[in-house]
Coordinates of C-alpha atoms in Angstrom, one line a residue:
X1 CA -149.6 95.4 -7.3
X2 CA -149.0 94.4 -3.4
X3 CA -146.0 96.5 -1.3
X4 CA -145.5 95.4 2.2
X5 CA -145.3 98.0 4.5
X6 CA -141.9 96.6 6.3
X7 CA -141.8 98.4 9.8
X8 CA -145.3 97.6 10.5
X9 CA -144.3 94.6 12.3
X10 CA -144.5 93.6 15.9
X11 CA -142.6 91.3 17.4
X12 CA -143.8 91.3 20.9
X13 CA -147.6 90.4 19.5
X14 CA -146.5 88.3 17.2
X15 CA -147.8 90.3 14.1
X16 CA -145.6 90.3 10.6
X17 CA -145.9 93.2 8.3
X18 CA -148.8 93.8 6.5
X19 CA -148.8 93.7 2.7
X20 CA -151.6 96.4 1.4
X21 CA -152.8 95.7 -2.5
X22 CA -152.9 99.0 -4.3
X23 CA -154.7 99.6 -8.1
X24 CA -153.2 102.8 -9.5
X25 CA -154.4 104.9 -12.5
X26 CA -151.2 105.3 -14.9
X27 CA -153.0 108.0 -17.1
X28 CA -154.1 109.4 -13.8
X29 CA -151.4 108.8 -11.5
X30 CA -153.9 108.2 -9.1
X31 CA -154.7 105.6 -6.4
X32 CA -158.1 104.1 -7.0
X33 CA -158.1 101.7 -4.2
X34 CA -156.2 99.3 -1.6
X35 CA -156.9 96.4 0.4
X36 CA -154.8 94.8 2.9
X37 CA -154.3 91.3 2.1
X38 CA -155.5 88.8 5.3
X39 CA -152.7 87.5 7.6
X40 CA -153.8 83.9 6.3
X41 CA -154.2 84.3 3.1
X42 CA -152.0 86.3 -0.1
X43 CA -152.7 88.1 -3.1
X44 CA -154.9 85.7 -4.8
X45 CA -157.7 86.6 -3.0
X46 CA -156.9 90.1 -2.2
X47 CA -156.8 91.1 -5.9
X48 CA -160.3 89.9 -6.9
X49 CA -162.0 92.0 -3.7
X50 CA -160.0 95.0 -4.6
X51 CA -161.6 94.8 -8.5
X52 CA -165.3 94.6 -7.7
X53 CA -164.8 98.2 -6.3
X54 CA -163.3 99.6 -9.5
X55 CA -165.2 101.1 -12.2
X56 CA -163.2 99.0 -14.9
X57 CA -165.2 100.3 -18.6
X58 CA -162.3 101.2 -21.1
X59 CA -159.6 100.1 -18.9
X60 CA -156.9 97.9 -19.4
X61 CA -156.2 96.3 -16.4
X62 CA -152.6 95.0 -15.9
X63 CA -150.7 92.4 -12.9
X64 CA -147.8 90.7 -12.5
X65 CA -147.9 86.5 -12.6
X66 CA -149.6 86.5 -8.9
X67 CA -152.7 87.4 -10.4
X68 CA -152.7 85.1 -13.0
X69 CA -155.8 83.6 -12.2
X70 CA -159.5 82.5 -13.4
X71 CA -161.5 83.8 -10.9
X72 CA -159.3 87.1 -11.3
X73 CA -159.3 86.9 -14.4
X74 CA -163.0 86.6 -14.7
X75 CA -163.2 89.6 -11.9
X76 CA -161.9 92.3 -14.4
X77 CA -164.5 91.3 -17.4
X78 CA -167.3 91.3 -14.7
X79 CA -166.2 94.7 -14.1
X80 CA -166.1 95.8 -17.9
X81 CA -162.3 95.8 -18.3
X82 CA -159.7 94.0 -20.3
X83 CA -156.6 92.6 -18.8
X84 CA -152.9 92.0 -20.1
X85 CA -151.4 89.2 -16.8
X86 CA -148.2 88.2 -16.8
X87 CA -147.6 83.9 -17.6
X88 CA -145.1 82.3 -15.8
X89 CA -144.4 79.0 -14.5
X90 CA -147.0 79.3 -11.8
X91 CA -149.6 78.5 -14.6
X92 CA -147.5 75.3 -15.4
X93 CA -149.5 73.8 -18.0
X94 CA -151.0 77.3 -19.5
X95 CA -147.3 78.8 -19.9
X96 CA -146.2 75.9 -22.1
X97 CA -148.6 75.8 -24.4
X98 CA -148.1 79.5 -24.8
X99 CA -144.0 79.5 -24.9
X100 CA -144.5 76.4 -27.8
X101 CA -147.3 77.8 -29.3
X102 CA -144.7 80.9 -30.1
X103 CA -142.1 79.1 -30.6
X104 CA -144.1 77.1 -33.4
X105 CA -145.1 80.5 -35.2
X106 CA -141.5 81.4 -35.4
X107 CA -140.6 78.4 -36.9
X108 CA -142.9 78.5 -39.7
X109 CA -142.6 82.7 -39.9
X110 CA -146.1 83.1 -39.0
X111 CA -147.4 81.0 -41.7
X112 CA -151.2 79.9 -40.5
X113 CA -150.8 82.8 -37.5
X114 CA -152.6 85.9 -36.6
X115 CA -149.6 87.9 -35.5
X116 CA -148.7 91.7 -35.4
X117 CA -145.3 92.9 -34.4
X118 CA -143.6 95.5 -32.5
X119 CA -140.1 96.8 -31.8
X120 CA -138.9 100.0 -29.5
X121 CA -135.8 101.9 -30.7
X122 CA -132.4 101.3 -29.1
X123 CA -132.9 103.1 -25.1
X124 CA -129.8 103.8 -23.5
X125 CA -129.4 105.0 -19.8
X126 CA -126.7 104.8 -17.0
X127 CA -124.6 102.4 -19.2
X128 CA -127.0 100.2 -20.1
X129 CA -128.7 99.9 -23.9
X130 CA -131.9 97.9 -24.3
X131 CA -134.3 96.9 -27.3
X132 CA -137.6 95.1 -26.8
X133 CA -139.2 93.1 -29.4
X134 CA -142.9 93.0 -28.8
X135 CA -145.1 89.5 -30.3
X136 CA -149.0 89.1 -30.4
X137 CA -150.6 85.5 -31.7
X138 CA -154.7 86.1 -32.0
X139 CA -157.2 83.2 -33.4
X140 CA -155.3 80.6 -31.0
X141 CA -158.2 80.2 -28.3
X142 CA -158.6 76.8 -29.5
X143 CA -155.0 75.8 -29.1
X144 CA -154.5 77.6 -25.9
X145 CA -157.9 77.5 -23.8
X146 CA -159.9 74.8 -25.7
X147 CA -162.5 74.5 -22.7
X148 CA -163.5 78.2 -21.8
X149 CA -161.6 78.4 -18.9
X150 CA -160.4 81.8 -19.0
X151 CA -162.5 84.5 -19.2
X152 CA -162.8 86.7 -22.9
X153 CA -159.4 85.5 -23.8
X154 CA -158.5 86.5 -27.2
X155 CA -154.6 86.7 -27.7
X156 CA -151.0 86.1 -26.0
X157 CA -147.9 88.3 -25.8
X158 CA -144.4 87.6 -26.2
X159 CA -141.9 90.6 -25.4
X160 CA -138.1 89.8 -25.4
X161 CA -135.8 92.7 -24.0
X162 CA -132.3 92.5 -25.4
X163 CA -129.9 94.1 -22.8
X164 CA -126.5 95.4 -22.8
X165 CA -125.1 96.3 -19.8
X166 CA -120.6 97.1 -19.8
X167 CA -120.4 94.8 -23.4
X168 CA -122.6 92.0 -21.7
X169 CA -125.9 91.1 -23.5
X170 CA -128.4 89.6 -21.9
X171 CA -132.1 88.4 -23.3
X172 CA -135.0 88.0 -21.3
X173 CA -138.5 86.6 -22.6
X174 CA -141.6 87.3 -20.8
X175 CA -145.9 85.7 -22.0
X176 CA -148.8 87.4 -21.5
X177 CA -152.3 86.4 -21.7
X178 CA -155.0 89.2 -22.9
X179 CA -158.3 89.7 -23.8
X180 CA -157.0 92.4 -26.2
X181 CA -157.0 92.3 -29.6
X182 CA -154.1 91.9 -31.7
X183 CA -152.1 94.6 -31.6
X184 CA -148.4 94.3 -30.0
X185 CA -147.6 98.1 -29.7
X186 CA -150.7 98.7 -27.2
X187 CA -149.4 95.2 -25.5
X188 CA -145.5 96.8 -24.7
X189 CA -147.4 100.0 -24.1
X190 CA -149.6 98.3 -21.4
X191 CA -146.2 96.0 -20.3
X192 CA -144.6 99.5 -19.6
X193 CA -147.2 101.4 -18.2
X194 CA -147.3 98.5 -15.6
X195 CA -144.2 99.8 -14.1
X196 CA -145.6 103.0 -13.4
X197 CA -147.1 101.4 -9.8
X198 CA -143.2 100.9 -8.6
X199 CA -142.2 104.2 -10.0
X200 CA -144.2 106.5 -8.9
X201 CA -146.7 104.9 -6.4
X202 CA -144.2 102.2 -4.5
X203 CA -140.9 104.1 -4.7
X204 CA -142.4 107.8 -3.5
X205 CA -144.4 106.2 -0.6
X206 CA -140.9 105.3 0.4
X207 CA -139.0 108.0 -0.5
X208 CA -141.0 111.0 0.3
X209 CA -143.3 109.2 2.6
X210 CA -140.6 106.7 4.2
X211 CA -143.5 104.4 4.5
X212 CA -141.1 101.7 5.1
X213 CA -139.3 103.1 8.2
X214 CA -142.5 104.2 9.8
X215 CA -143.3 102.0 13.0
X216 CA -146.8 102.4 13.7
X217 CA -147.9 98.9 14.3
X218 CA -151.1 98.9 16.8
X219 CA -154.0 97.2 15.6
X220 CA -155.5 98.8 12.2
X221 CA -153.3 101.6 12.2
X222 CA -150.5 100.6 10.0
X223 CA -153.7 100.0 7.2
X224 CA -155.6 103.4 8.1
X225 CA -152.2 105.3 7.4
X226 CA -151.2 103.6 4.5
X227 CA -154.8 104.8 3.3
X228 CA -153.9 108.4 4.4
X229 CA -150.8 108.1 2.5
X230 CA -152.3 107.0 -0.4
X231 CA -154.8 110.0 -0.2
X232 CA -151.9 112.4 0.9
X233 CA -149.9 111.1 -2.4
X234 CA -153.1 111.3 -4.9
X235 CA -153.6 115.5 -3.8
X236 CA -150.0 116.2 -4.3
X237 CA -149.8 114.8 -7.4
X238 CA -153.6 116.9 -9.0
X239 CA -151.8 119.8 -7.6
X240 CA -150.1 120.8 -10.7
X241 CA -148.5 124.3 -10.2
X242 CA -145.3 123.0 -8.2
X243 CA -143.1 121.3 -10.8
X244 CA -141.2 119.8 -7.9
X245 CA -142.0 116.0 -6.4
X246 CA -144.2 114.8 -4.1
X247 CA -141.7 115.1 -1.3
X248 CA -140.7 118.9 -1.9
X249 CA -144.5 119.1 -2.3
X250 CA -144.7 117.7 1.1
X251 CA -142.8 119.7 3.2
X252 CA -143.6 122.9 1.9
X253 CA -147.3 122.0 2.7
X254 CA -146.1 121.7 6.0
X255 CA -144.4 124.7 6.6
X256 CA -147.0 126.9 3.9
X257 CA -150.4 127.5 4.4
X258 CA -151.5 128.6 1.9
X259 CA -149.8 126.2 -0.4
X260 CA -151.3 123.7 1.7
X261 CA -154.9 125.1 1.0
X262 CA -154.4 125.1 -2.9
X263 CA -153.5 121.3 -2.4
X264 CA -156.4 120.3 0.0
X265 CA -158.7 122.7 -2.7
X266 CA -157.9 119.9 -5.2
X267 CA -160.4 117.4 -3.3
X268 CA -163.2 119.8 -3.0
X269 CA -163.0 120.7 -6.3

């Protein structure tokens, strides 16, 4: 997933922000790798250079609807892993023939479909309830991708998250496109896990990092610190004795030696 780094602009040279593309390790809760995206260019092509330098065998490899691309697509399986991309309208064609395609099995209640299906239990938190229903259609790469065109494609995902929020309900359906097989509890699992880049990679780099506030903005070294951040944020979180966050973790690094040493001691060993 891409953050930009907010501060890291400067107005007097005429440079915007930079926007760094990170893959994170949700098992791990680790940063594998990050490229900064070119000035000209956007996420698209950022993705696919960030991939070939991932060891990608028995991974799963999950992006939001920017990366819903061949060549990306094609990127992860040239690397050994699977993939679980978000479809939206950006793939005009492609989403359509997914959202009727689903729409069809409904109709006929799966009769002539491949289809496995997954629901979560009622989650309630801060006033607000949700259920998702999870959907997987397999056997449909002649319906879908007649010509090939995207890489070891084998099934789509349907999730629809039923909200209440103060007595007001609210559905949202979001489509998927995977090479997994069918199996629609390891599809919301992979959905879910997604989030785990804004929760715990994006939001600490801001809040214990305040990677958005910082102004360093001369030449490469908004990227080299946003690397040192990223390797800073990686040590903390192997260092396992603390039970506190990566910003308590932080600052008592900075004012404890010794703590400090036990966390650098992670790399070595």
């Amino acid at each position: 997933d891409g953050k930009t780094l907010r501060h890291s602009y400067d107005r007097g040279g005429d440079k915007k922000a930079i926007h760094m593309v990170s893959a994170w390790a949700t098992s791990q809760r680790l940063v594998l790798g990050q490229v900064k995206v070119d000035k000209k260019s956007n996420e698209i092509t950022a993705i696919p250079a960030l991939i070939k330098v991932l060891e990608l065998n028995g991974s799963i490899v999950t992006i939001d609807a920017m990366g819903c691309q061949r060549s990306i697509v094609k990127s992860i399986v040239e690397q050994g892993g699977d993939y679980v991309i978000t479809l939206k309208k950006n793939q005009p064609s492609l989403y359509a023939r997914v959202e009727e395609l689903f729409k069809q099995a409904i109709r006929q209640g799966f009769s002539g479909f491949t289809h496995t299906a997954y629901s979560t239990n009622k989650e309630s938190n801060h006033g607000r309830s949700e259920i998702r229903h999870h959907l997987m259609l397999s056997d449909i790469k002649e319906l879908i991708d007649p010509d090939n065109q995207w890489e070891k494609f084998q099934s789509i995902g349907m999730i629809e998250s039923v909200r209440i929020v103060k007595g007001k309900t609210t559905i949202e359906t979001r489509y998927y496109i995977s090479s997994l097989p069918n199996d629609a509890q390891k599809l919301g699992k992979s959905v879910r896990s997604h989030w785990g880049i804004e929760n715990s990679l994006h939001w600490v780099l801001d809040v214990g990092f305040r990677e958005d506030e910082c102004r360093i903005r001369k030449d490469n070294a908004p990227q080299n610190f946003a690397i040192l951040r990223h390797i800073s944020l990686n040590l903390l979180n192997q260092e396992k004795t603390s039970k506190t966050g990566a910003k308590n973790k932080r600052l008592r690094a900075g004012w404890d030696d010794d703590y400090l040493t036990k966390i650098l001691a992670v790399a070595v060993n």
